[in-house]
Amino acid sequence: MSNLRTGGQVIADHLAANDVEYVAGIPGHGCLPMVDAFVGLERPTFLQVRHEQSAAHLADAYFRVARKPMAVMTSIGPGAVNTAVGIATAYVDSSSMLVFTGDVHTYMFGRGVLQEIDRKAWADLSTLFEPITKRQWQVTRVDQLARIMPQAYALAAGGRPGPVLISVPMDVQADAADVPEANAIELPEAPAPAASAVSQIRAALADAKRPVLLAGGGVVQSGASARFRQIAEHLGLPVVATYQAKGVLPEDHPLYGRYPGSKGTDTGNALCREADVILAVGCRFADEACSSYVPGVTFSIPPTKLYQVDIDEYEIGKNYPVELGVVADANSFIEALWAEIASEPADTAARQHWEGKVADLVVPWNKKLDPGRTDRSLPLRISAVLDIVHDAVPPDTIVLTGAGHSQAQFLQEYTVNDASQVISPNGFSTMGFTIPGAIGANLAAPDRPVLGFAGDGDFLMTVQELAMAVQYGLDVIYVVVDNAGWQSIRDLQMDAYGEDRGFAAEFRRPDGESVNPDLVTVARGFGVQAEEATDEQALKGAIGRALALGGPTVIVVPVRREFPESAGPVSG
């Protein structure tokens, strides 16, 4: 039986067959036939963003919550290039999406037509994305597209997740071919560890005097958090987590040693540098988690023996030598380790010992944070804002942050019950993520409260997406800590070069007067509920009203700018 479909319809068919709920993008002349294929469809739903970068951030956050990919669709040229920051953000943090860009008609390749890049190769735009995608394709026939779509979905969602990009020339979008019907893709089975490797790691943990379990984003992404916690409790071992695994244990858990690195915690750094054995699962040892690899600050590898498990062999031993490297899916490894130990009695003596050691480190760390958290003098410190927000929102609230003090201090100071509450682009450390990211999180979990915690610099980079939040009536709350500048950079300048060396990071007129938009008025201009909250009671009241009213809300909080009270503590 014939199945004559245009290139655009092939894309729509395969997305629908694989339960892709949303496509975010902006129509343009270079993707008209592709967009036309979605006219009248119930699923996927086409969402209008106001900038293509935001489409990618939205898709990134959606995947981190829903654990399934959505799609991004753009025209050729500038529309496609605008996605690059968002795609790179997702790539570094192993977040999945399918990106479709328009391209030059195949019969016009090399002519230099509108928005073509052709000086080194014809229709060369898609090569821009090679370093930031798992793979990119340039399609030249409709039947190719029918073959590529299953590969693209499987690659994006399987293994180490990441973005893929398909560049579709305009004639291929519009042409038709007789193609096989689209079917759901069954992802290949994740790689499992060798039994001998699991046994070797179990023996190393048993022989260790100061073992540490280090959870990375792979633990959370693979759905292994609960079993990871069970292993830690059964063996009685302390857990340290990277930012991507924040909340892998509840932050009040007596075995939870918090976070390593320069923006981590004294607790996490002490446990890691003093460990004789570390089992790291789904962790890539990025520089901020390792205090720039200075020996003895966060890690002491060697002499610490590192056992590293990762789904991507590239990460094994990349930054530290390993005693044993295991290429395996985090969940598969954790299940195998549990099977190895489940019949053993729980080690209550070890648990009691390590709970005491962790408490000895956590108590002074909390005392270090207390001055900022409890200070209610005005303007509020970011630490105080985080403390107030934490007590004002429901305990299952999903919180997003972009780059800046808001991101670093959220890691250190805001406590969560589980990792599903945390979304932050810490790998690429992207500003402009929070507004569209919160939209993506709300689309993925419409029944959970979603709060974006942004600095004014982050907020202004994608502020236009407030229009999208209003258009779709989304329940998102944005708390904007307004310090009139990129103060995290200014503070870094002052810390590195002296307090008189802050330069080009604060928003000031030539005469030195501080200047910043009235963010409340800006938000209201988009139709958003917005108010300023300068103190604790005002902020609590504003959050309460936002939760009760629903819809998008912006709450602007002027915060302290004087260094060093403008930031949180540096640990590593």
XYZ file of C-alpha atoms in Angstrom:
572
model
C 0.000 0.000 0.000
C 1.382 3.397 -0.976
C 2.434 5.829 1.728
C 3.194 9.009 -0.195
C 4.523 11.637 2.214
C 6.303 14.950 1.872
C 9.584 15.464 3.680
C 7.826 17.613 6.255
C 5.183 14.931 6.788
C 7.868 12.262 7.259
C 9.297 14.318 10.116
C 5.877 14.885 11.683
C 4.952 11.195 11.326
C 8.086 9.955 13.048
C 7.853 12.478 15.870
C 4.239 11.468 16.515
C 5.092 7.745 16.364
C 7.707 8.261 19.081
C 5.413 10.276 21.352
C 7.265 13.546 20.883
C 4.804 15.995 22.390
C 6.201 19.356 21.341
C 8.069 21.138 18.587
C 9.378 24.597 19.480
C 10.503 27.057 16.858
C 9.891 30.003 14.591
C 8.572 29.671 11.017
C 10.688 31.168 8.260
C 10.932 31.037 4.502
C 13.469 28.221 4.828
C 11.171 25.872 6.721
C 7.702 26.647 5.327
C 6.944 23.145 3.980
C 8.307 21.570 7.159
C 6.098 23.725 9.390
C 3.097 23.236 7.081
C 3.205 19.497 7.812
C 2.041 20.225 11.376
C -1.114 22.095 10.355
C -4.128 20.392 11.906
C -2.128 17.876 13.956
C -3.001 17.292 17.607
C 0.477 15.986 18.333
C 3.180 17.128 18.248
C 2.063 20.591 19.311
C 3.975 23.437 17.648
C 5.084 26.075 20.174
C 6.039 29.622 19.217
C 9.158 30.932 20.902
C 10.407 34.474 20.349
C 14.060 33.519 19.744
C 15.498 30.227 18.521
C 18.056 30.030 21.343
C 15.099 29.799 23.695
C 13.633 26.893 21.739
C 16.763 24.878 22.447
C 16.848 25.855 26.143
C 13.173 24.955 26.436
C 13.772 21.548 24.860
C 16.808 20.976 27.084
C 14.899 21.629 30.316
C 11.925 19.618 29.059
C 14.155 16.581 28.578
C 15.737 16.944 32.013
C 12.281 16.723 33.595
C 10.352 14.416 31.236
C 13.336 12.192 30.312
C 12.192 12.107 26.705
C 13.187 14.425 23.849
C 11.205 17.111 22.107
C 11.997 18.835 18.843
C 13.248 22.238 17.732
C 12.524 23.630 14.273
C 14.070 26.644 12.562
C 14.532 28.286 9.203
C 17.923 28.422 7.513
C 20.728 30.882 8.223
C 20.310 33.114 11.294
C 17.379 31.105 12.633
C 19.471 27.966 12.702
C 22.577 29.679 14.083
C 20.527 31.198 16.903
C 20.052 27.725 18.364
C 23.794 27.146 18.800
C 24.087 28.354 22.403
C 21.142 26.221 23.487
C 22.341 23.164 21.588
C 25.843 23.484 23.062
C 24.355 23.833 26.548
C 22.448 20.583 26.078
C 25.423 18.796 24.538
C 27.767 19.556 27.426
C 25.181 18.452 30.004
C 24.116 15.364 27.993
C 20.559 16.515 27.388
C 18.599 15.330 24.375
C 16.698 17.103 21.608
C 16.006 16.723 17.885
C 16.801 19.850 15.886
C 15.483 20.411 12.370
C 16.775 23.324 10.328
C 15.834 24.449 6.879
C 18.496 24.421 4.194
C 19.118 25.652 0.649
C 17.245 23.874 -2.172
C 19.475 21.021 -3.365
C 19.394 22.362 -6.931
C 20.597 25.754 -5.628
C 23.599 24.500 -3.642
C 26.573 26.796 -4.101
C 24.709 29.671 -5.729
C 25.021 31.879 -2.649
C 21.260 32.195 -2.313
C 19.655 33.995 0.595
C 21.207 32.847 3.905
C 23.458 30.188 2.338
C 27.035 29.808 3.599
C 29.003 28.542 0.609
C 32.569 29.922 0.514
C 34.292 26.751 1.735
C 31.638 24.208 0.815
C 28.171 24.398 -0.696
C 25.280 24.748 1.762
C 27.806 24.500 4.565
C 25.855 25.798 7.555
C 25.214 22.452 9.236
C 28.932 21.823 9.810
C 28.808 24.630 12.363
C 27.003 22.201 14.643
C 29.424 19.266 14.379
C 31.217 19.920 17.706
C 27.959 20.402 19.657
C 25.778 17.538 18.426
C 26.058 13.782 18.655
C 25.567 13.774 14.902
C 24.188 16.002 12.169
C 22.760 15.037 8.788
C 22.171 16.993 5.587
C 19.349 15.297 3.715
C 19.114 15.431 -0.067
C 16.115 13.123 -0.749
C 12.836 12.372 1.016
C 13.550 8.634 1.181
C 16.788 9.419 3.037
C 14.797 11.324 5.612
C 12.644 8.260 6.265
C 15.802 6.255 7.009
C 17.450 8.964 9.097
C 14.568 9.735 11.452
C 14.709 6.424 13.382
C 18.508 6.700 13.622
C 18.292 10.278 14.851
C 15.749 9.516 17.561
C 17.665 6.480 18.789
C 20.930 8.413 18.875
C 19.438 11.431 20.650
C 17.636 9.447 23.342
C 19.933 6.454 23.702
C 23.354 5.934 25.219
C 24.737 9.208 26.515
C 21.857 11.509 25.532
C 22.504 14.577 23.456
C 21.209 16.782 20.656
C 21.128 15.695 17.025
C 20.510 17.945 14.035
C 18.937 17.264 10.659
C 19.354 19.888 7.951
C 16.484 19.649 5.469
C 16.681 21.522 2.135
C 13.527 23.333 1.148
C 12.812 21.139 -1.862
C 13.197 17.986 0.248
C 10.699 19.403 2.745
C 8.142 19.849 -0.032
C 8.867 16.850 -2.283
C 7.018 13.572 -1.724
C 8.071 9.952 -1.838
C 6.577 6.569 -1.096
C 8.120 5.722 2.283
C 7.570 3.084 4.986
C 5.131 4.003 7.732
C 6.659 5.555 10.816
C 6.906 3.326 13.871
C 8.021 3.787 17.472
C 11.722 3.212 18.005
C 12.862 0.718 20.595
C 16.088 2.021 22.079
C 19.010 -0.401 22.238
C 19.776 -1.955 25.588
C 22.162 0.113 27.678
C 25.674 -1.301 28.152
C 26.023 -3.408 31.282
C 29.190 -3.928 33.338
C 31.232 -7.104 33.440
C 30.510 -9.119 36.585
C 34.218 -9.263 37.366
C 34.452 -5.464 37.359
C 31.527 -5.164 39.772
C 33.109 -7.709 42.106
C 36.452 -5.901 41.977
C 34.808 -2.614 42.905
C 32.841 -4.253 45.712
C 36.077 -5.669 47.126
C 37.795 -2.280 46.891
C 34.988 -0.605 48.825
C 35.118 -3.337 51.473
C 38.874 -2.943 51.941
C 38.856 0.858 51.966
C 39.358 2.834 55.163
C 37.885 6.093 53.860
C 35.624 5.277 50.901
C 33.401 7.812 49.137
C 30.561 7.260 46.673
C 30.584 10.091 44.110
C 27.371 10.542 42.108
C 27.360 12.441 38.830
C 24.567 13.422 36.512
C 24.542 9.960 34.962
C 23.066 8.503 38.153
C 20.124 10.888 38.038
C 19.644 10.734 34.282
C 19.541 6.945 34.216
C 16.882 6.845 36.939
C 19.183 5.185 39.454
C 18.954 7.658 42.359
C 16.789 5.493 44.614
C 18.966 2.396 44.217
C 22.121 4.483 44.646
C 20.763 5.710 47.958
C 19.901 2.141 48.946
C 23.476 1.033 48.270
C 24.897 3.914 50.300
C 22.642 3.088 53.244
C 23.298 -0.654 53.034
C 27.071 -0.232 52.957
C 26.968 2.719 55.337
C 29.110 4.920 53.058
C 29.182 8.702 52.569
C 27.863 10.204 49.333
C 29.177 13.277 47.531
C 27.465 14.599 44.387
C 28.268 16.921 41.493
C 25.836 19.719 40.626
C 24.099 17.516 38.073
C 23.321 15.053 40.857
C 22.244 17.567 43.506
C 19.504 15.867 45.492
C 20.586 12.305 44.689
C 20.060 11.927 48.445
C 17.841 14.296 50.427
C 20.099 17.062 51.657
C 19.296 16.329 55.281
C 20.343 12.694 54.881
C 23.030 11.861 57.467
C 25.271 10.199 54.832
C 25.063 13.107 52.378
C 28.376 14.924 52.208
C 27.131 17.583 49.796
C 29.286 18.839 46.899
C 32.921 19.002 45.814
C 34.726 21.816 44.047
C 35.385 25.537 44.123
C 31.670 26.304 44.261
C 30.933 23.233 46.306
C 31.114 22.717 50.046
C 33.787 22.285 52.681
C 32.110 18.977 53.536
C 32.327 17.509 50.039
C 35.889 18.705 49.533
C 37.088 17.248 52.834
C 35.520 13.839 52.215
C 36.913 13.609 48.675
C 40.473 14.761 49.338
C 40.819 12.467 52.369
C 39.314 9.402 50.671
C 41.469 6.383 49.962
C 38.913 4.945 47.483
C 36.361 6.824 45.382
C 33.698 5.131 43.306
C 32.527 7.709 40.754
C 29.413 6.896 38.731
C 28.290 9.028 35.790
C 30.713 11.825 36.657
C 33.039 13.580 34.215
C 35.235 15.434 36.760
C 34.696 18.912 35.325
C 37.058 21.607 36.568
C 34.653 23.376 38.929
C 33.888 20.099 40.683
C 37.640 19.534 41.022
C 38.819 23.021 42.104
C 40.708 23.350 38.823
C 42.543 20.077 39.524
C 44.824 21.584 42.182
C 46.095 18.484 44.067
C 44.798 18.127 47.587
C 42.103 20.790 47.410
C 39.183 18.618 46.319
C 40.800 15.393 45.140
C 44.100 13.676 45.895
C 44.197 11.252 42.955
C 46.633 9.591 43.341
C 47.128 8.380 46.080
C 43.342 8.063 46.238
C 42.282 5.073 44.138
C 39.595 5.982 41.617
C 37.067 3.510 40.265
C 35.136 5.266 37.493
C 31.931 4.113 35.810
C 30.590 5.993 32.793
C 28.499 5.214 29.737
C 30.992 7.159 27.590
C 34.475 5.654 27.420
C 35.856 9.107 26.561
C 35.269 10.212 30.157
C 37.108 7.272 31.739
C 40.458 8.505 33.033
C 40.148 11.811 31.159
C 41.090 13.982 34.120
C 42.325 11.546 36.747
C 44.032 8.142 36.432
C 41.791 5.218 37.290
C 42.409 2.052 39.204
C 39.599 0.551 37.156
C 37.381 2.089 34.478
C 34.030 0.548 33.605
C 32.085 1.538 30.491
C 28.470 0.978 31.472
C 25.135 2.664 31.909
C 24.903 4.074 35.435
C 21.647 2.304 36.220
C 22.918 -1.036 34.902
C 26.044 -0.762 37.025
C 24.175 0.302 40.153
C 21.707 -2.581 39.788
C 24.615 -4.987 39.324
C 26.363 -3.641 42.416
C 23.158 -3.967 44.403
C 22.783 -7.573 43.274
C 26.333 -8.159 44.520
C 25.638 -6.804 48.020
C 21.906 -7.344 48.584
C 22.355 -10.679 50.370
C 24.943 -9.199 52.759
C 23.767 -7.814 56.086
C 23.617 -4.031 56.214
C 26.797 -2.567 57.689
C 25.310 -0.650 60.597
C 28.697 -0.046 62.206
C 30.044 1.634 59.079
C 26.882 3.688 58.736
C 27.071 4.899 62.317
C 30.740 5.792 61.870
C 30.234 7.741 58.633
C 27.084 9.484 59.789
C 29.152 10.842 62.673
C 31.983 11.909 60.363
C 29.595 13.627 57.959
C 27.868 15.432 60.823
C 31.237 16.653 62.081
C 31.752 18.310 58.694
C 28.189 19.447 57.951
C 27.644 21.294 61.234
C 30.527 23.762 60.732
C 29.596 24.153 57.051
C 26.057 25.166 58.008
C 27.460 27.595 60.574
C 29.550 29.108 57.764
C 26.374 29.648 55.743
C 24.233 30.936 58.621
C 25.349 34.598 58.560
C 24.161 34.974 54.977
C 21.041 32.889 55.365
C 19.798 34.625 58.500
C 20.739 38.195 57.600
C 17.515 40.098 56.899
C 19.062 43.549 56.696
C 18.384 45.438 53.470
C 19.098 45.084 50.686
C 18.815 41.339 51.121
C 21.712 39.054 50.369
C 21.190 36.327 47.775
C 21.668 33.798 50.582
C 18.724 35.290 52.449
C 16.559 35.312 49.314
C 17.249 31.614 48.785
C 16.353 30.880 52.408
C 13.078 32.813 52.155
C 12.142 31.238 48.811
C 12.876 27.743 50.138
C 10.439 28.198 53.017
C 7.757 29.820 50.857
C 7.369 27.282 48.032
C 5.955 23.738 48.129
C 8.583 21.051 48.862
C 8.325 19.476 45.396
C 8.996 22.727 43.511
C 11.284 22.439 40.496
C 13.882 25.219 40.623
C 15.932 26.388 37.638
C 18.967 28.631 37.600
C 21.188 30.081 34.902
C 24.788 31.177 35.249
C 25.887 33.631 37.935
C 25.738 33.890 41.708
C 22.213 32.475 41.598
C 23.572 29.202 40.185
C 26.538 28.775 42.526
C 24.689 29.760 45.695
C 21.711 27.593 44.826
C 24.059 24.587 44.755
C 25.617 25.432 48.085
C 22.675 26.746 50.052
C 19.275 25.639 48.751
C 18.232 22.242 50.084
C 16.121 19.815 48.053
C 14.517 16.458 48.713
C 15.386 14.821 45.417
C 17.248 15.491 42.196
C 14.094 16.069 40.143
C 13.841 19.515 41.760
C 17.075 20.792 40.226
C 17.730 22.047 36.687
C 20.811 24.108 35.927
C 23.097 24.333 32.878
C 26.235 24.109 34.969
C 28.402 22.406 32.352
C 28.218 25.212 29.771
C 27.156 27.687 32.486
C 24.762 29.512 30.202
C 23.126 32.839 30.883
C 19.668 33.226 29.395
C 18.626 29.697 30.327
C 16.235 30.381 33.198
C 13.208 31.932 31.489
C 12.836 29.434 28.600
C 14.080 26.579 30.793
C 11.273 27.138 33.287
C 8.783 27.036 30.418
C 10.187 23.668 29.326
C 10.027 22.319 32.870
C 6.415 23.429 33.241
C 5.450 21.750 29.963
C 7.081 18.523 31.169
C 5.537 18.646 34.662
C 2.431 20.866 34.551
C 1.229 19.626 37.951
C 4.375 20.683 39.826
C 5.328 24.220 40.844
C 8.180 25.636 38.750
C 10.382 28.520 39.881
C 13.146 30.194 37.914
C 15.806 31.785 40.127
C 17.684 34.255 37.954
C 20.064 37.144 38.172
C 19.094 40.233 36.234
C 21.836 39.544 33.662
C 20.483 36.050 32.996
C 16.906 37.326 32.977
C 17.529 40.070 30.413
C 19.161 37.757 27.883
C 15.912 35.928 27.076
C 13.318 38.226 28.643
C 11.267 38.148 25.429
C 10.091 34.629 26.296
C 7.814 36.109 28.958
C 5.539 36.705 25.966
C 5.487 32.969 25.342
C 4.678 32.215 28.983
C 1.718 34.606 28.759
C 0.602 33.250 25.386
C 0.320 29.694 26.704
C -0.842 30.618 30.212
C 2.009 28.764 31.919
C 2.329 28.566 35.694
C 5.916 29.704 36.158
C 7.347 31.967 38.846
C 10.542 33.939 38.303
C 12.417 35.370 41.268
C 14.952 37.838 39.876
C 17.791 38.855 42.169
C 18.580 42.292 40.809
C 22.114 43.564 41.400
C 22.377 45.728 38.278
C 25.142 43.884 36.551
C 27.056 40.692 35.998
C 28.156 40.762 39.602
C 29.579 37.254 39.671
C 32.138 38.440 37.108
C 32.798 41.676 38.979
C 33.353 39.713 42.178
C 35.750 37.384 40.377
C 37.659 40.440 39.131
C 37.857 41.848 42.633
C 38.893 38.539 44.133
C 41.617 38.016 41.515
C 42.944 41.553 41.033
C 41.761 43.632 43.992
C 38.610 45.438 45.020
C 39.425 48.430 42.826
C 39.572 46.292 39.671
C 35.920 45.576 38.972
C 35.527 46.573 35.325
C 32.791 46.487 32.642
C 30.624 44.132 34.688
C 28.303 46.573 36.447
C 25.605 48.498 34.619
C 26.662 52.121 35.086
C 26.446 55.378 33.180
C 29.697 57.075 32.157
C 29.497 59.182 35.343
C 29.364 56.014 37.476
C 25.664 56.129 38.342
C 24.049 52.693 38.467
C 21.478 52.059 35.761
C 19.227 49.101 35.051
C 15.783 48.665 33.468
C 12.749 48.705 35.714
C 12.250 44.962 35.485
C 8.777 45.072 37.042
C 7.584 47.455 34.347
C 9.316 45.365 31.670
C 7.559 42.202 32.858
C 4.184 43.923 33.069
C 4.687 45.113 29.517
C 4.573 41.461 28.438
C 1.338 40.940 30.386
C 3.009 39.164 33.289
C 2.005 39.614 36.925
C 4.985 41.402 38.429
C 5.997 43.131 41.644
C 9.057 44.164 43.585
C 9.802 42.582 46.955
C 12.439 44.267 49.062
C 12.159 42.357 52.346
C 11.207 38.967 53.767
C 7.520 39.614 54.294
C 7.099 41.174 50.876
C 8.851 38.243 49.193
C 6.821 35.625 51.060
C 3.626 37.469 50.197
C 4.560 37.787 46.537
C 5.326 34.065 46.253
C 2.065 33.194 48.001
C 0.103 35.351 45.581
C 1.907 33.861 42.589
C 1.099 30.320 43.721
C -2.540 31.202 44.370
C -3.154 33.123 41.139
C -1.322 30.850 38.690
C 0.035 32.023 35.358
C 3.456 33.590 34.867
C 4.764 35.866 37.630
C 7.953 37.902 38.005
C 9.171 38.946 41.458
C 12.111 41.341 41.445
C 14.282 41.435 44.573
C 16.976 44.118 44.835
C 19.987 42.430 46.428
C 23.212 43.485 48.067
C 26.002 44.431 45.712
C 28.901 45.129 48.083
C 31.742 42.625 47.764
C 32.066 40.049 49.373
C 28.493 39.995 50.760
C 27.265 40.016 47.166
C 28.174 36.317 46.858
C 28.320 33.046 48.746
C 31.402 31.353 50.198
C 34.194 29.889 48.099
C 35.126 26.425 49.271
C 37.729 24.881 46.964
